[in-house]
mmCIF file of C-alpha atoms in Angstrom:
data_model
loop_
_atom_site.group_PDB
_atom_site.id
_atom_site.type_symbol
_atom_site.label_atom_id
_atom_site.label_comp_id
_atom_site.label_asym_id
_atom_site.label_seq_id
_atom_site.Cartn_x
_atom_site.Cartn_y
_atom_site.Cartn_z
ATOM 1 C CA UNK A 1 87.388 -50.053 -42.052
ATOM 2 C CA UNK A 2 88.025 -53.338 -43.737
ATOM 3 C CA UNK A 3 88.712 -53.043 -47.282
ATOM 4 C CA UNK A 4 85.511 -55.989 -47.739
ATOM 5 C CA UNK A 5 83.300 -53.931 -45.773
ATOM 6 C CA UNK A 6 84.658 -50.375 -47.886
ATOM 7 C CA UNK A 7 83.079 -51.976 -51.225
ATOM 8 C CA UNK A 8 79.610 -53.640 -49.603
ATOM 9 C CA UNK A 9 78.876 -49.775 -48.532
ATOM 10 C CA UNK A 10 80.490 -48.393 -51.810
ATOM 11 C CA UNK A 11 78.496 -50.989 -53.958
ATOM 12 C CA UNK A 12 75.331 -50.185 -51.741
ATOM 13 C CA UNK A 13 75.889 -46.494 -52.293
ATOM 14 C CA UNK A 14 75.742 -47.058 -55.684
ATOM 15 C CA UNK A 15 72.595 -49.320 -56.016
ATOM 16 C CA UNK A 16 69.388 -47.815 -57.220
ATOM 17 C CA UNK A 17 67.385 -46.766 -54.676
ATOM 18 C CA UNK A 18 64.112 -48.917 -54.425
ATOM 19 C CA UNK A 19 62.014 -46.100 -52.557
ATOM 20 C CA UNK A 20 61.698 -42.104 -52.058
ATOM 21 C CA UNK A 21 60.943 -39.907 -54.315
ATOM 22 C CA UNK A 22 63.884 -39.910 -56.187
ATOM 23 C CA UNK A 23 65.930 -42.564 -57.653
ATOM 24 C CA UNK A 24 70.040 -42.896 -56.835
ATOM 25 C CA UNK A 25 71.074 -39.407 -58.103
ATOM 26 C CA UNK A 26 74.866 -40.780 -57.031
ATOM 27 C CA UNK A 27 74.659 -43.578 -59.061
ATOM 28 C CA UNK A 28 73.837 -41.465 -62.422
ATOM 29 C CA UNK A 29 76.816 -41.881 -65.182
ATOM 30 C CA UNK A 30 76.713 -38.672 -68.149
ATOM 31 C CA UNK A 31 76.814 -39.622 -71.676
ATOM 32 C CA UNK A 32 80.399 -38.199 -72.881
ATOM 33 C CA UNK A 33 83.872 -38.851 -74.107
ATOM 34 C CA UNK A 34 84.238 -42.275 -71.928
ATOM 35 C CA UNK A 35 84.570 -45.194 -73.695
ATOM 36 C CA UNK A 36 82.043 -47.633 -72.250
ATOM 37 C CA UNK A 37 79.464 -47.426 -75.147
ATOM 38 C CA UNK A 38 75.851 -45.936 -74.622
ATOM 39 C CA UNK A 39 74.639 -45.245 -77.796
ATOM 40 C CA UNK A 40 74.432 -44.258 -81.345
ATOM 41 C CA UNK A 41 72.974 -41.248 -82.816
ATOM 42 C CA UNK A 42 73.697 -39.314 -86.260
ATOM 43 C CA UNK A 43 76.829 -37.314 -86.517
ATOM 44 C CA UNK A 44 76.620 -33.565 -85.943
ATOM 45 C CA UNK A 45 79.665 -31.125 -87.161
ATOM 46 C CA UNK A 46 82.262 -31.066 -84.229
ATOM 47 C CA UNK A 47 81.886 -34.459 -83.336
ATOM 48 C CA UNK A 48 85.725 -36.533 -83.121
ATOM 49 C CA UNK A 49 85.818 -38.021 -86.709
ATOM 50 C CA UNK A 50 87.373 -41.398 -84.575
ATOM 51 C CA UNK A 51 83.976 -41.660 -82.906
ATOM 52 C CA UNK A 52 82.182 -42.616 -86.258
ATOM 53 C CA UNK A 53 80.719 -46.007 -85.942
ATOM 54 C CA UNK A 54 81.263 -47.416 -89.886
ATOM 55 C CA UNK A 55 78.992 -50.711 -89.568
ATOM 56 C CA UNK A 56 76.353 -48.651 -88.278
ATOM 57 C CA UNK A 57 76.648 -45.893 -91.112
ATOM 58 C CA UNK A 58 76.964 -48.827 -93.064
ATOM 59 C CA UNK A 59 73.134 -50.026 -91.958
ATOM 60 C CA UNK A 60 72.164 -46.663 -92.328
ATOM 61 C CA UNK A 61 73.111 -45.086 -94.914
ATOM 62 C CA UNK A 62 74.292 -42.003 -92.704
ATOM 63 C CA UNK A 63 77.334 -41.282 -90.803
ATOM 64 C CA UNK A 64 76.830 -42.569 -86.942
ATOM 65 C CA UNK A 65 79.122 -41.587 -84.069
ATOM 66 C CA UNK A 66 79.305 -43.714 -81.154
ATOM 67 C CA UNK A 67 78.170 -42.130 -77.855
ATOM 68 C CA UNK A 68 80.173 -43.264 -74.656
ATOM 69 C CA UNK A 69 79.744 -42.621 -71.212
ATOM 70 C CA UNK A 70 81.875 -40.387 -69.627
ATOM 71 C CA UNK A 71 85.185 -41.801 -67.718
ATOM 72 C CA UNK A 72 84.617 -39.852 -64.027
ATOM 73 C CA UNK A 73 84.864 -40.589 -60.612
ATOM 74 C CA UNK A 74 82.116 -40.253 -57.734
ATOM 75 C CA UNK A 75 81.899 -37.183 -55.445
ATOM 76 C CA UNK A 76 81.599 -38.018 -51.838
ATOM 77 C CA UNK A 77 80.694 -34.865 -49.433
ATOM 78 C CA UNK A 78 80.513 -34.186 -45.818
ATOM 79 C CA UNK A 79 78.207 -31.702 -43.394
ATOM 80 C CA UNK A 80 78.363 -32.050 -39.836
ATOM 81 C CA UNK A 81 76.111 -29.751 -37.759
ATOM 82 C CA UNK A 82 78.170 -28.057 -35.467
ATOM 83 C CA UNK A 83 75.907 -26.039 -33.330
ATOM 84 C CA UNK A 84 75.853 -25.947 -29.300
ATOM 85 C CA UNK A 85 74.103 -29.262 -29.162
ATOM 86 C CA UNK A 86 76.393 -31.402 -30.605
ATOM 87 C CA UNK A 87 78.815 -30.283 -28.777
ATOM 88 C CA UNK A 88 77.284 -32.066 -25.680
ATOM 89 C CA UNK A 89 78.043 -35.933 -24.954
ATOM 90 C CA UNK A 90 78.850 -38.725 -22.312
ATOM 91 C CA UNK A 91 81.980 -39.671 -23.278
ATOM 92 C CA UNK A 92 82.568 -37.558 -26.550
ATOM 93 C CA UNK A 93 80.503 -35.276 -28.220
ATOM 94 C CA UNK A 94 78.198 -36.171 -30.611
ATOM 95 C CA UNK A 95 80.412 -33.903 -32.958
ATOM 96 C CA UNK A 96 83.143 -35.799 -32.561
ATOM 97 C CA UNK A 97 81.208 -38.824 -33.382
ATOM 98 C CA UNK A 98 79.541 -37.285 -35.984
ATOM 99 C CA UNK A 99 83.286 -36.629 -37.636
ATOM 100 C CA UNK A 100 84.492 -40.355 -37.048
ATOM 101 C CA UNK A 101 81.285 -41.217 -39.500
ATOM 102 C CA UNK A 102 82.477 -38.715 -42.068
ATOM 103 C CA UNK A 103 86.318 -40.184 -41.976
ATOM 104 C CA UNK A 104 84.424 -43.567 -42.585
ATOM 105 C CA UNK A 105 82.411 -42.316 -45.113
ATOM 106 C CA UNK A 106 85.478 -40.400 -47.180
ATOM 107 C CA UNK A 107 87.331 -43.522 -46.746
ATOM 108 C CA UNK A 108 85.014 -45.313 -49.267
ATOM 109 C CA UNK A 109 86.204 -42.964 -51.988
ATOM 110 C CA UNK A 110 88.807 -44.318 -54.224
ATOM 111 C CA UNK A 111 91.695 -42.123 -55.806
ATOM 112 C CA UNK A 112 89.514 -41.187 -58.599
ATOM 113 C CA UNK A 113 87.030 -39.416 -56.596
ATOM 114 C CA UNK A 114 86.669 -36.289 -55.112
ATOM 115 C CA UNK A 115 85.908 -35.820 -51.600
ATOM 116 C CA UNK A 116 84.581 -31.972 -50.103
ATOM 117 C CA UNK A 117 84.027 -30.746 -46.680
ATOM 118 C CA UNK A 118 81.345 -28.410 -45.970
ATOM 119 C CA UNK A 119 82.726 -26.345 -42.676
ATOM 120 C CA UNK A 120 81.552 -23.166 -40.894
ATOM 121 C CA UNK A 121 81.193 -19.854 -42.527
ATOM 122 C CA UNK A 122 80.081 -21.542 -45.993
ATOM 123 C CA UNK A 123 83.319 -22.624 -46.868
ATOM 124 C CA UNK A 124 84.479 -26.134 -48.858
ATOM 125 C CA UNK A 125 87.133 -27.879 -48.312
ATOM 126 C CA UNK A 126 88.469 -30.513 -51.005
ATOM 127 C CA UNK A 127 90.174 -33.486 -51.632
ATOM 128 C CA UNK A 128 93.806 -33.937 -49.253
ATOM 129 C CA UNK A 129 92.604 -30.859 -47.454
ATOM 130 C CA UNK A 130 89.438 -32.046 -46.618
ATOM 131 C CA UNK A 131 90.657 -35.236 -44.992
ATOM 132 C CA UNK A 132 93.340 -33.824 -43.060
ATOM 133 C CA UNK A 133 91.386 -30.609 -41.486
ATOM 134 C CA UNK A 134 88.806 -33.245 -40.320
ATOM 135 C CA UNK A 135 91.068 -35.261 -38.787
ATOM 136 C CA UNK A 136 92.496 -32.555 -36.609
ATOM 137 C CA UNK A 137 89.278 -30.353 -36.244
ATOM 138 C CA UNK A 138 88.378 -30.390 -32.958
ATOM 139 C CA UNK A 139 86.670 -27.318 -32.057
ATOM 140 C CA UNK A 140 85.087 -26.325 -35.381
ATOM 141 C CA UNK A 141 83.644 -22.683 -36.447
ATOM 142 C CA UNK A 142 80.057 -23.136 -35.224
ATOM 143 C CA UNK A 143 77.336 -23.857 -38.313
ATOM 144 C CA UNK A 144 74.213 -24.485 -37.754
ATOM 145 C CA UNK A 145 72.047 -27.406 -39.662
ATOM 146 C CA UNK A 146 70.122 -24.725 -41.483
ATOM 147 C CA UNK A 147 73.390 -23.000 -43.118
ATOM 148 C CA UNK A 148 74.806 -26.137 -43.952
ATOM 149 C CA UNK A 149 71.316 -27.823 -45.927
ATOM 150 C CA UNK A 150 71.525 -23.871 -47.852
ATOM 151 C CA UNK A 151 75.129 -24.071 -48.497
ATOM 152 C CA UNK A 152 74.825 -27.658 -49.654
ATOM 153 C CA UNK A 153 71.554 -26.694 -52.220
ATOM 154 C CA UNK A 154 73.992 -23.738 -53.612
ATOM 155 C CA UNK A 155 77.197 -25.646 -54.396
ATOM 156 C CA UNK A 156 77.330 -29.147 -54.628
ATOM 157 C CA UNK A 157 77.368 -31.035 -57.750
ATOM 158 C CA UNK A 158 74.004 -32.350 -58.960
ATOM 159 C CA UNK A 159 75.600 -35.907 -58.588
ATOM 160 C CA UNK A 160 76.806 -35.670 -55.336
ATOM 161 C CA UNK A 161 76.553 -38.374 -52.252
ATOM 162 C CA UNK A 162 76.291 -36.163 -49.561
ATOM 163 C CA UNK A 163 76.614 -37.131 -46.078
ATOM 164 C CA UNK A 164 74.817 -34.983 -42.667
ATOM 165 C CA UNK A 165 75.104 -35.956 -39.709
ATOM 166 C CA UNK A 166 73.070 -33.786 -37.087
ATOM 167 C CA UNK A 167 70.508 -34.434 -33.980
ATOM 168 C CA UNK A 168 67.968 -32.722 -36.687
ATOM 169 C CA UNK A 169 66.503 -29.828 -33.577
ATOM 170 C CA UNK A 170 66.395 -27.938 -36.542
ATOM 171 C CA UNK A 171 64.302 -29.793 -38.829
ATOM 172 C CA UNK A 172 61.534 -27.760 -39.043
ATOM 173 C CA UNK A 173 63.284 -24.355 -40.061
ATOM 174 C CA UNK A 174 65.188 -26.284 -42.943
ATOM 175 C CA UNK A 175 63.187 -28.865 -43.688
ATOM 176 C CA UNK A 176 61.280 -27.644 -47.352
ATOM 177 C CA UNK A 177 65.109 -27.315 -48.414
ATOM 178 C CA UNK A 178 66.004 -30.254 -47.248
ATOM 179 C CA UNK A 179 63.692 -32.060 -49.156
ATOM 180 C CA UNK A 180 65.079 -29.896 -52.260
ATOM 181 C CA UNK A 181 68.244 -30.833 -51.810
ATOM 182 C CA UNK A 182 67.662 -34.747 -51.503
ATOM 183 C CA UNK A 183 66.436 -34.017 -55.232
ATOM 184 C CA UNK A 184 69.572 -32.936 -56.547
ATOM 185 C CA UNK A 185 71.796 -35.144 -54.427
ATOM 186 C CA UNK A 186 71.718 -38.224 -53.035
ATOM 187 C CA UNK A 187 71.653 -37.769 -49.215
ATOM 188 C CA UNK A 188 72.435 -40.135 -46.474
ATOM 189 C CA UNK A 189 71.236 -38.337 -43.121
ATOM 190 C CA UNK A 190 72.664 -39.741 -39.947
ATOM 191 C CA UNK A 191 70.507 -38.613 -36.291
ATOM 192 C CA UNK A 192 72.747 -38.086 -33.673
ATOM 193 C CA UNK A 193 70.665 -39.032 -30.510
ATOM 194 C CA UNK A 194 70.334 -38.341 -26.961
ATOM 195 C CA UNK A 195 73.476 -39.066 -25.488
ATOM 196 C CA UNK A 196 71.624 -40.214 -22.435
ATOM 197 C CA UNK A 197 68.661 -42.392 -24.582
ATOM 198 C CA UNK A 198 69.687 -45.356 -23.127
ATOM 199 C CA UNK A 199 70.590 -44.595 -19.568
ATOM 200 C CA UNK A 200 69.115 -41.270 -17.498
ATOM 201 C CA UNK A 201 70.972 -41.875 -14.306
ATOM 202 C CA UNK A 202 70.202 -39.037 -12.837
ATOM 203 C CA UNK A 203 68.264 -38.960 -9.246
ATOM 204 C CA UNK A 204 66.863 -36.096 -6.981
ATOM 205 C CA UNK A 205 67.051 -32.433 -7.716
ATOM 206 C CA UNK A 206 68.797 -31.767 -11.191
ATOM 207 C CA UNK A 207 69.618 -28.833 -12.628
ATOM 208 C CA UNK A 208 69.399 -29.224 -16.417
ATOM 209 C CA UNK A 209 71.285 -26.527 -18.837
ATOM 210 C CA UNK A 210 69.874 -26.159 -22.245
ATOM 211 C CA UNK A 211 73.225 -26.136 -24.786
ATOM 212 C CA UNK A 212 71.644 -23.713 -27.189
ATOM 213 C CA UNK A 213 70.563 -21.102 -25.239
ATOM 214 C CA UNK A 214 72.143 -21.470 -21.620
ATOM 215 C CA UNK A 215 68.452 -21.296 -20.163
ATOM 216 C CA UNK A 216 68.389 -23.490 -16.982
ATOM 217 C CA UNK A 217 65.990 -25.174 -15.212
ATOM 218 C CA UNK A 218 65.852 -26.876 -11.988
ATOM 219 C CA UNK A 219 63.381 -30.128 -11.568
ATOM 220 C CA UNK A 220 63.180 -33.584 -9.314
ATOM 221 C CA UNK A 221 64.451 -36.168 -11.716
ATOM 222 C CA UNK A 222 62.845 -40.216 -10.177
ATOM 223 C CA UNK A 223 61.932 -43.124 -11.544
ATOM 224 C CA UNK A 224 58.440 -41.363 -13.227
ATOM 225 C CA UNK A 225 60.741 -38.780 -14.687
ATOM 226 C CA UNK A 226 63.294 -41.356 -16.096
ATOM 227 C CA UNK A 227 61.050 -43.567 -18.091
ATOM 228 C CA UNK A 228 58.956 -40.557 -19.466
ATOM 229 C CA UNK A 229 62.506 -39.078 -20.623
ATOM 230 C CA UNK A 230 63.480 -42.355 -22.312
ATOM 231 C CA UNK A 231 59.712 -42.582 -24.233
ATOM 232 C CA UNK A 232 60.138 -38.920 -25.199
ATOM 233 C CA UNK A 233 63.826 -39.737 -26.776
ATOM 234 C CA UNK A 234 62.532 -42.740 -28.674
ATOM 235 C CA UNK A 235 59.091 -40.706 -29.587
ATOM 236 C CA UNK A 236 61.207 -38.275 -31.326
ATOM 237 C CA UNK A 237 63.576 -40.416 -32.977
ATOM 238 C CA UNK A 238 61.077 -42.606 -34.369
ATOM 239 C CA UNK A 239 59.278 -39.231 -35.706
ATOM 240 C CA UNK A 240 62.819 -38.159 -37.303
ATOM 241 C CA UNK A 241 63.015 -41.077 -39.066
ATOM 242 C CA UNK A 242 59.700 -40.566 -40.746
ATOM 243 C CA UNK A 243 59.966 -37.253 -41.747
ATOM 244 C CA UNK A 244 63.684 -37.602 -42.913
ATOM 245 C CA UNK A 245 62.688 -40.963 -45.163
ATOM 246 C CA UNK A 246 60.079 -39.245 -46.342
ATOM 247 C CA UNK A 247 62.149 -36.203 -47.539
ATOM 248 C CA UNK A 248 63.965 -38.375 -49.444
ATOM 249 C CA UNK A 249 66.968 -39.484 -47.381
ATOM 250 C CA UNK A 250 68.933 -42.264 -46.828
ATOM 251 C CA UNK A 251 68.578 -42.394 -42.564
ATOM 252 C CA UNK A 252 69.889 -44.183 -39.610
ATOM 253 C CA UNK A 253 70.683 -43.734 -36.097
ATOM 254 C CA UNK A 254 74.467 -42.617 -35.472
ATOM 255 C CA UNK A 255 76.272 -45.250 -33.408
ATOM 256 C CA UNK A 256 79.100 -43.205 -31.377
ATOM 257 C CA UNK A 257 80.922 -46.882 -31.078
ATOM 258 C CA UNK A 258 80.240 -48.174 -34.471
ATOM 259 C CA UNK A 259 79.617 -45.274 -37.414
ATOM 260 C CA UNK A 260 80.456 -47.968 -40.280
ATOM 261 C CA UNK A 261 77.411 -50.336 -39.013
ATOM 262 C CA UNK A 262 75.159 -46.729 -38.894
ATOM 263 C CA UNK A 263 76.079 -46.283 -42.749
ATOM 264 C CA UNK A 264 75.861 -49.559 -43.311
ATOM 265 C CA UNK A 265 71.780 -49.195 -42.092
ATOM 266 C CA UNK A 266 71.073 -46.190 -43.626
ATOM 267 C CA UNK A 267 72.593 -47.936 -46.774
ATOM 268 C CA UNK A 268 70.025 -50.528 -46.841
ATOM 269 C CA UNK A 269 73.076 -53.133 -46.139
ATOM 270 C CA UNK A 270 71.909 -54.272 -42.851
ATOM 271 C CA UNK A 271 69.629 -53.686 -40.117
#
């Protein structure tokens, strides 16, 4: 990614949001020892002594410390859904596009941030640790989109920018949390689609293998069959997006050949 294109989705990121439910929880700064100024309020016992704001005590006729906001970096995470399904694709899985996204999206974090890694199992991976196991990870511990949205509600930081990236079959089991989540942090939900939306170019007797369960089923796949596959694929997405903005995310189709322009939709940048 070009370093131009880095800050328009870093400045984006950071922009209040102008819909949802919830304002940009990413963009929130804490009042603390910074040094950009925020306020003034009367001095309480503990407070630094070289905080005290003299023309304002001055004024008041009572001491006044100077309140500041705190000096921190962002926190950019990652959650890829790794079930069976995602590990399906034409070319590449949609995992595997789903972690060139996430290298995109950690590479908008500058040296003062911190970057984690939600993985299988529950676990978090941080900062150099996080970049470099997701670079090389290429058949990750399986984690489903349920036990990452609970993992995510547990331990991130309330002013997190979370990115997920999943095809969302599991909406409906994890959705209420979901929606919970997207009120602590701010999240940026990416839908992995049909790797065949576009192109079904199938013909005659098909065997089709679910990836979740191994069930198979054997049907007549023609013309009929093709453009009733294509309207289902764009029903659903279209209902994904709904649901998803409405829970609060930032959302956008995943583009396997260009993941910056996909966060640069969900982002509001461009369309």
């Amino acid at each position: 990614m070009n370093p131009t294109t880095a800050r328009r989705l870093r400045a984006a990121l950071f922009a209040p949001r102008r819909s949802g439910p919830v304002g940009s929880v990413f963009a929130g700064r804490r009042r603390n020892e910074g040094y950009e100024f925020a306020d003034l309020r009367a001095y309480a016992p503990g407070d630094d002594p070289r905080r005290i704001d003299w023309a304002a005590t001055a004024r008041s006729g009572e001491l006044q410390v100077r309140v500041c906001y705190e000096t921190r970096g962002a926190v950019f995470a990652v959650a890829l859904d790794s079930s069976r399904s995602m590990r399906v694709g034409r070319l590449q899985s949609a995992y595997e596009d789903a972690s060139a996204a996430a290298r995109s999206w950690f590479s908008l974090a500058t040296n003062e941030d911190r970057i984690l890694w939600i993985v299988g199992g529950g676990a978090i991976l941080s900062g150099r640790h996080a970049r470099e196991s997701l670079r090389l990870e290429n058949d990750p511990v399986e984690s489903s989109l349920s036990a990452l949205v609970s993992v995510a509600l547990a331990r991130l930081p309330r002013d997190c920018g979370l990115l997920l990236v999943s095809d969302f079959f599991e909406l409906d089991a994890c959705a209420d949390e979901l929606a919970v989540l997207s009120r602590k942090v701010d999240v940026t939900a990416l839908i992995a689609g049909d790797p065949w939306r576009g192109l079904l170019s199938l013909d005659g007797a098909v065997t089709f293998i679910d990836a979740e369960s191994d069930a198979r089923q054997r049907v007549v796949v023609r013309a009929e069959e093709r453009q009733r596959y294509h309207a289902a694929v764009a029903q659903r997405e279209r209902e994904l997006f709904t649901r998803l903005r409405t829970i609060g995310t930032r959302t956008a189709l995943l583009d396997a050949e260009d993941p910056v322009r996909s966060l640069g939709e969900a982002l509001g940048l461009w369309r």
